[in-house]
Each structure stands twice: as C-alpha cells, then as structure tokens.
C-alpha cells in the first residue's frame, strides 16, 4: 500500500521541488518591453531569455553577477520568471 502511494506522490513532489530556484544573472537585456536576462541555475542549466518581472512603477537594471529568485510555472524547467533580484557587492 505504501509503495503505491509513493509511486503516485513522487512525481508531484519532484515537480513541487522544481517550482522555485536561485540563479545568477549574466546578461541583461533592457531593450524589450519586459526585461530579459541570461540566467544560470544549476551547472549546465542556462536560460537565455528569462523574463525579469519588476514591481509596477519601479524599474532597474541589475548589474552582471546579480542573484535572482525564479519561478518555474507547473514545475517545468522552461521559461523562468525572475521575480526578485539582489546584488551582493564583494
């Protein structure tokens, strides 16, 4: 019985664990209607056109090397939405 429940729950648990991720921003493009960035998540996982969402009425351009928090809707590791950024000066 427990194995049957695990078999059903494991794919859902995996998708939930993939919903939110940290990233590093490399290249920022501010020339489009919605700002985009090249974001690096895990080793070998780079997204070139990740949307950077900003609060209404505020706009900024994070410097190269900024960190971000991204959402992956549905737990699918495509089309990240970066909802927050921070630059930690060294």
mmCIF file of N, CA and C in Angstrom:
data_model
loop_
_atom_site.group_PDB
_atom_site.id
_atom_site.type_symbol
_atom_site.label_atom_id
_atom_site.label_comp_id
_atom_site.label_asym_id
_atom_site.label_seq_id
_atom_site.Cartn_x
_atom_site.Cartn_y
_atom_site.Cartn_z
ATOM 1 N N UNK A 1 0.821 -1.197 0.000
ATOM 2 C CA UNK A 1 0.000 0.000 0.000
ATOM 3 C C UNK A 1 0.869 1.267 0.000
ATOM 4 N N UNK A 2 1.879 1.296 0.876
ATOM 5 C CA UNK A 2 2.753 2.467 0.963
ATOM 6 C C UNK A 2 3.505 2.681 -0.348
ATOM 7 N N UNK A 3 3.937 1.623 -0.976
ATOM 8 C CA UNK A 3 4.640 1.740 -2.253
ATOM 9 C C UNK A 3 3.728 2.324 -3.332
ATOM 10 N N UNK A 4 2.461 1.979 -3.308
ATOM 11 C CA UNK A 4 1.513 2.532 -4.282
ATOM 12 C C UNK A 4 1.347 4.030 -4.091
ATOM 13 N N UNK A 5 1.270 4.470 -2.842
ATOM 14 C CA UNK A 5 1.135 5.895 -2.540
ATOM 15 C C UNK A 5 2.404 6.632 -2.965
ATOM 16 N N UNK A 6 3.572 6.077 -2.662
ATOM 17 C CA UNK A 6 4.835 6.693 -3.073
ATOM 18 C C UNK A 6 4.912 6.840 -4.588
ATOM 19 N N UNK A 7 4.459 5.820 -5.304
ATOM 20 C CA UNK A 7 4.502 5.854 -6.764
ATOM 21 C C UNK A 7 3.649 6.992 -7.315
ATOM 22 N N UNK A 8 2.561 7.298 -6.640
ATOM 23 C CA UNK A 8 1.678 8.383 -7.072
ATOM 24 C C UNK A 8 2.222 9.742 -6.656
ATOM 25 N N UNK A 9 2.768 9.844 -5.444
ATOM 26 C CA UNK A 9 3.182 11.122 -4.869
ATOM 27 C C UNK A 9 4.548 11.588 -5.370
ATOM 28 N N UNK A 10 5.465 10.704 -5.676
ATOM 29 C CA UNK A 10 6.823 11.090 -6.066
ATOM 30 C C UNK A 10 6.885 12.045 -7.260
ATOM 31 N N UNK A 11 6.149 11.817 -8.363
ATOM 32 C CA UNK A 11 6.216 12.796 -9.470
ATOM 33 C C UNK A 11 5.712 14.176 -9.054
ATOM 34 N N UNK A 12 4.687 14.235 -8.249
ATOM 35 C CA UNK A 12 4.167 15.518 -7.765
ATOM 36 C C UNK A 12 5.189 16.207 -6.869
ATOM 37 N N UNK A 13 5.809 15.472 -5.972
ATOM 38 C CA UNK A 13 6.823 16.035 -5.075
ATOM 39 C C UNK A 13 8.016 16.569 -5.871
ATOM 40 N N UNK A 14 8.402 15.877 -6.931
ATOM 41 C CA UNK A 14 9.521 16.321 -7.769
ATOM 42 C C UNK A 14 9.168 17.639 -8.462
ATOM 43 N N UNK A 15 7.956 17.752 -8.975
ATOM 44 C CA UNK A 15 7.547 18.997 -9.653
ATOM 45 C C UNK A 15 7.472 20.162 -8.675
ATOM 46 N N UNK A 16 6.988 19.911 -7.467
ATOM 47 C CA UNK A 16 6.919 20.972 -6.457
ATOM 48 C C UNK A 16 8.321 21.446 -6.096
ATOM 49 N N UNK A 17 9.268 20.524 -5.990
ATOM 50 C CA UNK A 17 10.643 20.907 -5.644
ATOM 51 C C UNK A 17 11.309 21.723 -6.745
ATOM 52 N N UNK A 18 10.789 21.662 -7.974
ATOM 53 C CA UNK A 18 11.369 22.397 -9.095
ATOM 54 C C UNK A 18 10.681 23.737 -9.359
ATOM 55 N N UNK A 19 9.713 24.121 -8.538
ATOM 56 C CA UNK A 19 8.958 25.359 -8.755
ATOM 57 C C UNK A 19 9.777 26.626 -8.559
ATOM 58 N N UNK A 20 10.674 26.650 -7.589
ATOM 59 C CA UNK A 20 11.423 27.857 -7.227
ATOM 60 C C UNK A 20 12.909 27.526 -7.234
ATOM 61 N N UNK A 21 13.712 28.473 -7.741
ATOM 62 C CA UNK A 21 15.150 28.238 -7.802
ATOM 63 C C UNK A 21 15.913 29.554 -7.734
ATOM 64 N N UNK A 22 17.136 29.498 -7.227
ATOM 65 C CA UNK A 22 18.046 30.647 -7.249
ATOM 66 C C UNK A 22 18.808 30.629 -8.557
ATOM 67 N N UNK A 23 19.269 31.815 -8.970
ATOM 68 C CA UNK A 23 20.036 31.893 -10.207
ATOM 69 C C UNK A 23 21.033 33.040 -10.142
ATOM 70 N N UNK A 24 21.959 33.027 -11.079
ATOM 71 C CA UNK A 24 22.893 34.132 -11.294
ATOM 72 C C UNK A 24 22.562 34.758 -12.634
ATOM 73 N N UNK A 25 22.548 36.098 -12.671
ATOM 74 C CA UNK A 25 22.226 36.808 -13.909
ATOM 75 C C UNK A 25 23.519 37.223 -14.594
ATOM 76 N N UNK A 26 23.644 36.854 -15.851
ATOM 77 C CA UNK A 26 24.853 37.170 -16.601
ATOM 78 C C UNK A 26 24.657 38.352 -17.545
ATOM 79 N N UNK A 27 23.750 38.243 -18.481
ATOM 80 C CA UNK A 27 23.499 39.297 -19.457
ATOM 81 C C UNK A 27 22.074 39.796 -19.279
ATOM 82 N N UNK A 28 21.891 41.102 -19.189
ATOM 83 C CA UNK A 28 20.565 41.687 -19.028
ATOM 84 C C UNK A 28 20.225 42.477 -20.290
ATOM 85 N N UNK A 29 19.000 42.281 -20.800
ATOM 86 C CA UNK A 29 18.530 42.994 -21.981
ATOM 87 C C UNK A 29 17.359 43.876 -21.562
ATOM 88 N N UNK A 30 17.561 45.182 -21.619
ATOM 89 C CA UNK A 30 16.536 46.129 -21.195
ATOM 90 C C UNK A 30 15.843 46.793 -22.389
ATOM 91 N N UNK A 31 16.110 46.311 -23.596
ATOM 92 C CA UNK A 31 15.554 46.963 -24.786
ATOM 93 C C UNK A 31 14.188 46.411 -25.186
ATOM 94 N N UNK A 32 13.703 45.388 -24.520
ATOM 95 C CA UNK A 32 12.400 44.811 -24.837
ATOM 96 C C UNK A 32 11.352 45.317 -23.848
ATOM 97 N N UNK A 33 10.083 45.041 -24.142
ATOM 98 C CA UNK A 33 9.015 45.508 -23.261
ATOM 99 C C UNK A 33 9.148 44.919 -21.855
ATOM 100 N N UNK A 34 9.455 43.652 -21.770
ATOM 101 C CA UNK A 34 9.747 43.005 -20.492
ATOM 102 C C UNK A 34 11.233 42.689 -20.469
ATOM 103 N N UNK A 35 11.916 43.129 -19.425
ATOM 104 C CA UNK A 35 13.357 42.906 -19.310
ATOM 105 C C UNK A 35 13.648 41.404 -19.317
ATOM 106 N N UNK A 36 14.708 41.004 -20.021
ATOM 107 C CA UNK A 36 15.110 39.603 -20.046
ATOM 108 C C UNK A 36 16.568 39.488 -19.610
ATOM 109 N N UNK A 37 16.945 38.286 -19.233
ATOM 110 C CA UNK A 37 18.315 38.053 -18.784
ATOM 111 C C UNK A 37 18.757 36.646 -19.149
ATOM 112 N N UNK A 38 20.073 36.503 -19.274
ATOM 113 C CA UNK A 38 20.641 35.165 -19.357
ATOM 114 C C UNK A 38 20.854 34.730 -17.907
ATOM 115 N N UNK A 39 20.167 33.683 -17.505
ATOM 116 C CA UNK A 39 20.210 33.236 -16.118
ATOM 117 C C UNK A 39 20.803 31.834 -16.035
ATOM 118 N N UNK A 40 21.698 31.665 -15.075
ATOM 119 C CA UNK A 40 22.341 30.366 -14.863
ATOM 120 C C UNK A 40 21.819 29.793 -13.550
ATOM 121 N N UNK A 41 21.245 28.585 -13.619
ATOM 122 C CA UNK A 41 20.623 27.987 -12.444
ATOM 123 C C UNK A 41 21.503 26.924 -11.812
ATOM 124 N N UNK A 42 21.622 25.823 -12.435
ATOM 125 C CA UNK A 42 22.494 24.775 -11.948
ATOM 126 C C UNK A 42 23.601 24.607 -12.970
ATOM 127 N N UNK A 43 24.549 23.806 -12.653
ATOM 128 C CA UNK A 43 25.607 23.530 -13.621
ATOM 129 C C UNK A 43 24.970 23.019 -14.905
ATOM 130 N N UNK A 44 25.297 23.640 -16.002
ATOM 131 C CA UNK A 44 24.790 23.262 -17.319
ATOM 132 C C UNK A 44 23.335 23.669 -17.577
ATOM 133 N N UNK A 45 22.700 24.420 -16.671
ATOM 134 C CA UNK A 45 21.329 24.883 -16.917
ATOM 135 C C UNK A 45 21.333 26.398 -17.070
ATOM 136 N N UNK A 46 21.305 26.848 -18.317
ATOM 137 C CA UNK A 46 21.329 28.269 -18.629
ATOM 138 C C UNK A 46 20.117 28.585 -19.497
ATOM 139 N N UNK A 47 19.395 29.641 -19.130
ATOM 140 C CA UNK A 47 18.251 30.108 -19.913
ATOM 141 C C UNK A 47 18.604 31.492 -20.453
ATOM 142 N N UNK A 48 18.544 31.659 -21.764
ATOM 143 C CA UNK A 48 18.971 32.903 -22.397
ATOM 144 C C UNK A 48 17.938 34.019 -22.335
ATOM 145 N N UNK A 49 16.664 33.708 -22.312
ATOM 146 C CA UNK A 49 15.627 34.743 -22.352
ATOM 147 C C UNK A 49 14.689 34.649 -21.155
ATOM 148 N N UNK A 50 15.232 34.582 -19.959
ATOM 149 C CA UNK A 50 14.409 34.539 -18.755
ATOM 150 C C UNK A 50 13.802 35.923 -18.519
ATOM 151 N N UNK A 51 12.507 35.982 -18.320
ATOM 152 C CA UNK A 51 11.847 37.265 -18.071
ATOM 153 C C UNK A 51 12.158 37.741 -16.655
ATOM 154 N N UNK A 52 12.472 39.033 -16.528
ATOM 155 C CA UNK A 52 12.725 39.638 -15.219
ATOM 156 C C UNK A 52 11.528 40.537 -14.918
ATOM 157 N N UNK A 53 10.676 40.111 -14.012
ATOM 158 C CA UNK A 53 9.488 40.887 -13.664
ATOM 159 C C UNK A 53 9.847 41.900 -12.594
ATOM 160 N N UNK A 54 9.271 43.096 -12.709
ATOM 161 C CA UNK A 54 9.548 44.178 -11.762
ATOM 162 C C UNK A 54 8.237 44.725 -11.216
ATOM 163 N N UNK A 55 8.312 45.327 -10.043
ATOM 164 C CA UNK A 55 7.129 45.918 -9.430
ATOM 165 C C UNK A 55 6.639 47.097 -10.260
ATOM 166 N N UNK A 56 5.335 47.287 -10.311
ATOM 167 C CA UNK A 56 4.743 48.376 -11.070
ATOM 168 C C UNK A 56 5.269 49.712 -10.548
ATOM 169 N N UNK A 57 5.718 50.570 -11.455
ATOM 170 C CA UNK A 57 6.196 51.896 -11.087
ATOM 171 C C UNK A 57 7.675 51.948 -10.749
ATOM 172 N N UNK A 58 8.329 50.801 -10.685
ATOM 173 C CA UNK A 58 9.749 50.754 -10.370
ATOM 174 C C UNK A 58 10.472 50.003 -11.481
ATOM 175 N N UNK A 59 11.612 50.487 -11.861
ATOM 176 C CA UNK A 59 12.411 49.768 -12.841
ATOM 177 C C UNK A 59 13.882 49.932 -12.497
ATOM 178 N N UNK A 60 14.641 48.905 -12.745
ATOM 179 C CA UNK A 60 16.083 48.958 -12.518
ATOM 180 C C UNK A 60 16.727 47.925 -13.423
ATOM 181 N N UNK A 61 18.011 48.019 -13.555
ATOM 182 C CA UNK A 61 18.755 47.053 -14.352
ATOM 183 C C UNK A 61 19.806 46.422 -13.452
ATOM 184 N N UNK A 62 19.577 45.184 -13.037
ATOM 185 C CA UNK A 62 20.542 44.550 -12.137
ATOM 186 C C UNK A 62 21.901 44.400 -12.809
ATOM 187 N N UNK A 63 22.989 44.669 -12.091
ATOM 188 C CA UNK A 63 24.317 44.502 -12.690
ATOM 189 C C UNK A 63 24.654 43.028 -12.907
ATOM 190 N N UNK A 64 25.579 42.785 -13.827
ATOM 191 C CA UNK A 64 26.043 41.422 -14.084
ATOM 192 C C UNK A 64 26.532 40.813 -12.776
ATOM 193 N N UNK A 65 26.176 39.575 -12.550
ATOM 194 C CA UNK A 65 26.572 38.885 -11.330
ATOM 195 C C UNK A 65 25.531 38.959 -10.228
ATOM 196 N N UNK A 66 24.423 39.644 -10.492
ATOM 197 C CA UNK A 66 23.349 39.693 -9.502
ATOM 198 C C UNK A 66 22.753 38.307 -9.332
ATOM 199 N N UNK A 67 22.126 38.094 -8.193
ATOM 200 C CA UNK A 67 21.426 36.847 -7.940
ATOM 201 C C UNK A 67 19.940 37.087 -8.080
ATOM 202 N N UNK A 68 19.195 36.033 -8.371
ATOM 203 C CA UNK A 68 17.762 36.170 -8.520
ATOM 204 C C UNK A 68 17.019 34.956 -7.994
ATOM 205 N N UNK A 69 15.725 35.155 -7.776
ATOM 206 C CA UNK A 69 14.815 34.072 -7.432
ATOM 207 C C UNK A 69 13.867 33.918 -8.618
ATOM 208 N N UNK A 70 13.740 32.698 -9.110
ATOM 209 C CA UNK A 70 12.906 32.457 -10.292
ATOM 210 C C UNK A 70 11.827 31.423 -9.991
ATOM 211 N N UNK A 71 10.701 31.612 -10.634
ATOM 212 C CA UNK A 71 9.606 30.651 -10.582
ATOM 213 C C UNK A 71 9.550 29.896 -11.895
ATOM 214 N N UNK A 72 9.262 28.623 -11.805
ATOM 215 C CA UNK A 72 9.029 27.785 -12.973
ATOM 216 C C UNK A 72 7.602 27.272 -12.860
ATOM 217 N N UNK A 73 6.698 27.872 -13.624
ATOM 218 C CA UNK A 73 5.289 27.532 -13.519
ATOM 219 C C UNK A 73 5.054 26.070 -13.868
ATOM 220 N N UNK A 74 4.289 25.394 -13.036
ATOM 221 C CA UNK A 74 3.993 23.984 -13.253
ATOM 222 C C UNK A 74 5.151 23.061 -12.955
ATOM 223 N N UNK A 75 6.274 23.592 -12.453
ATOM 224 C CA UNK A 75 7.436 22.763 -12.171
ATOM 225 C C UNK A 75 8.200 22.361 -13.415
ATOM 226 N N UNK A 76 7.838 22.941 -14.566
ATOM 227 C CA UNK A 76 8.549 22.659 -15.811
ATOM 228 C C UNK A 76 9.744 23.602 -15.896
ATOM 229 N N UNK A 77 10.928 23.083 -16.135
ATOM 230 C CA UNK A 77 12.144 23.892 -16.135
ATOM 231 C C UNK A 77 12.335 24.619 -17.466
ATOM 232 N N UNK A 78 11.281 25.281 -17.913
ATOM 233 C CA UNK A 78 11.319 26.093 -19.128
ATOM 234 C C UNK A 78 10.730 27.447 -18.771
ATOM 235 N N UNK A 79 11.097 28.473 -19.491
ATOM 236 C CA UNK A 79 10.523 29.814 -19.334
ATOM 237 C C UNK A 79 10.495 30.312 -17.890
ATOM 238 N N UNK A 80 11.653 30.500 -17.282
ATOM 239 C CA UNK A 80 11.673 31.002 -15.900
ATOM 240 C C UNK A 80 11.193 32.446 -15.814
ATOM 241 N N UNK A 81 10.542 32.774 -14.719
ATOM 242 C CA UNK A 81 10.120 34.138 -14.410
ATOM 243 C C UNK A 81 10.908 34.589 -13.193
ATOM 244 N N UNK A 82 11.842 35.513 -13.386
ATOM 245 C CA UNK A 82 12.652 36.003 -12.284
ATOM 246 C C UNK A 82 11.850 37.088 -11.577
ATOM 247 N N UNK A 83 11.513 36.843 -10.310
ATOM 248 C CA UNK A 83 10.612 37.752 -9.587
ATOM 249 C C UNK A 83 11.336 38.650 -8.599
ATOM 250 N N UNK A 84 12.598 38.378 -8.347
ATOM 251 C CA UNK A 84 13.345 39.192 -7.393
ATOM 252 C C UNK A 84 14.833 39.101 -7.720
ATOM 253 N N UNK A 85 15.535 40.224 -7.565
ATOM 254 C CA UNK A 85 16.983 40.239 -7.800
ATOM 255 C C UNK A 85 17.693 40.969 -6.665
ATOM 256 N N UNK A 86 18.968 40.627 -6.504
ATOM 257 C CA UNK A 86 19.786 41.286 -5.489
ATOM 258 C C UNK A 86 21.229 41.255 -5.942
ATOM 259 N N UNK A 87 21.938 42.334 -5.652
ATOM 260 C CA UNK A 87 23.355 42.410 -5.975
ATOM 261 C C UNK A 87 24.139 42.478 -4.684
ATOM 262 N N UNK A 88 24.975 41.498 -4.456
ATOM 263 C CA UNK A 88 25.817 41.476 -3.259
ATOM 264 C C UNK A 88 27.201 41.960 -3.643
ATOM 265 N N UNK A 89 27.468 43.182 -3.267
ATOM 266 C CA UNK A 89 28.763 43.781 -3.587
ATOM 267 C C UNK A 89 29.848 43.064 -2.803
ATOM 268 N N UNK A 90 30.944 42.721 -3.484
ATOM 269 C CA UNK A 90 32.020 41.996 -2.788
ATOM 270 C C UNK A 90 33.102 42.900 -2.304
#
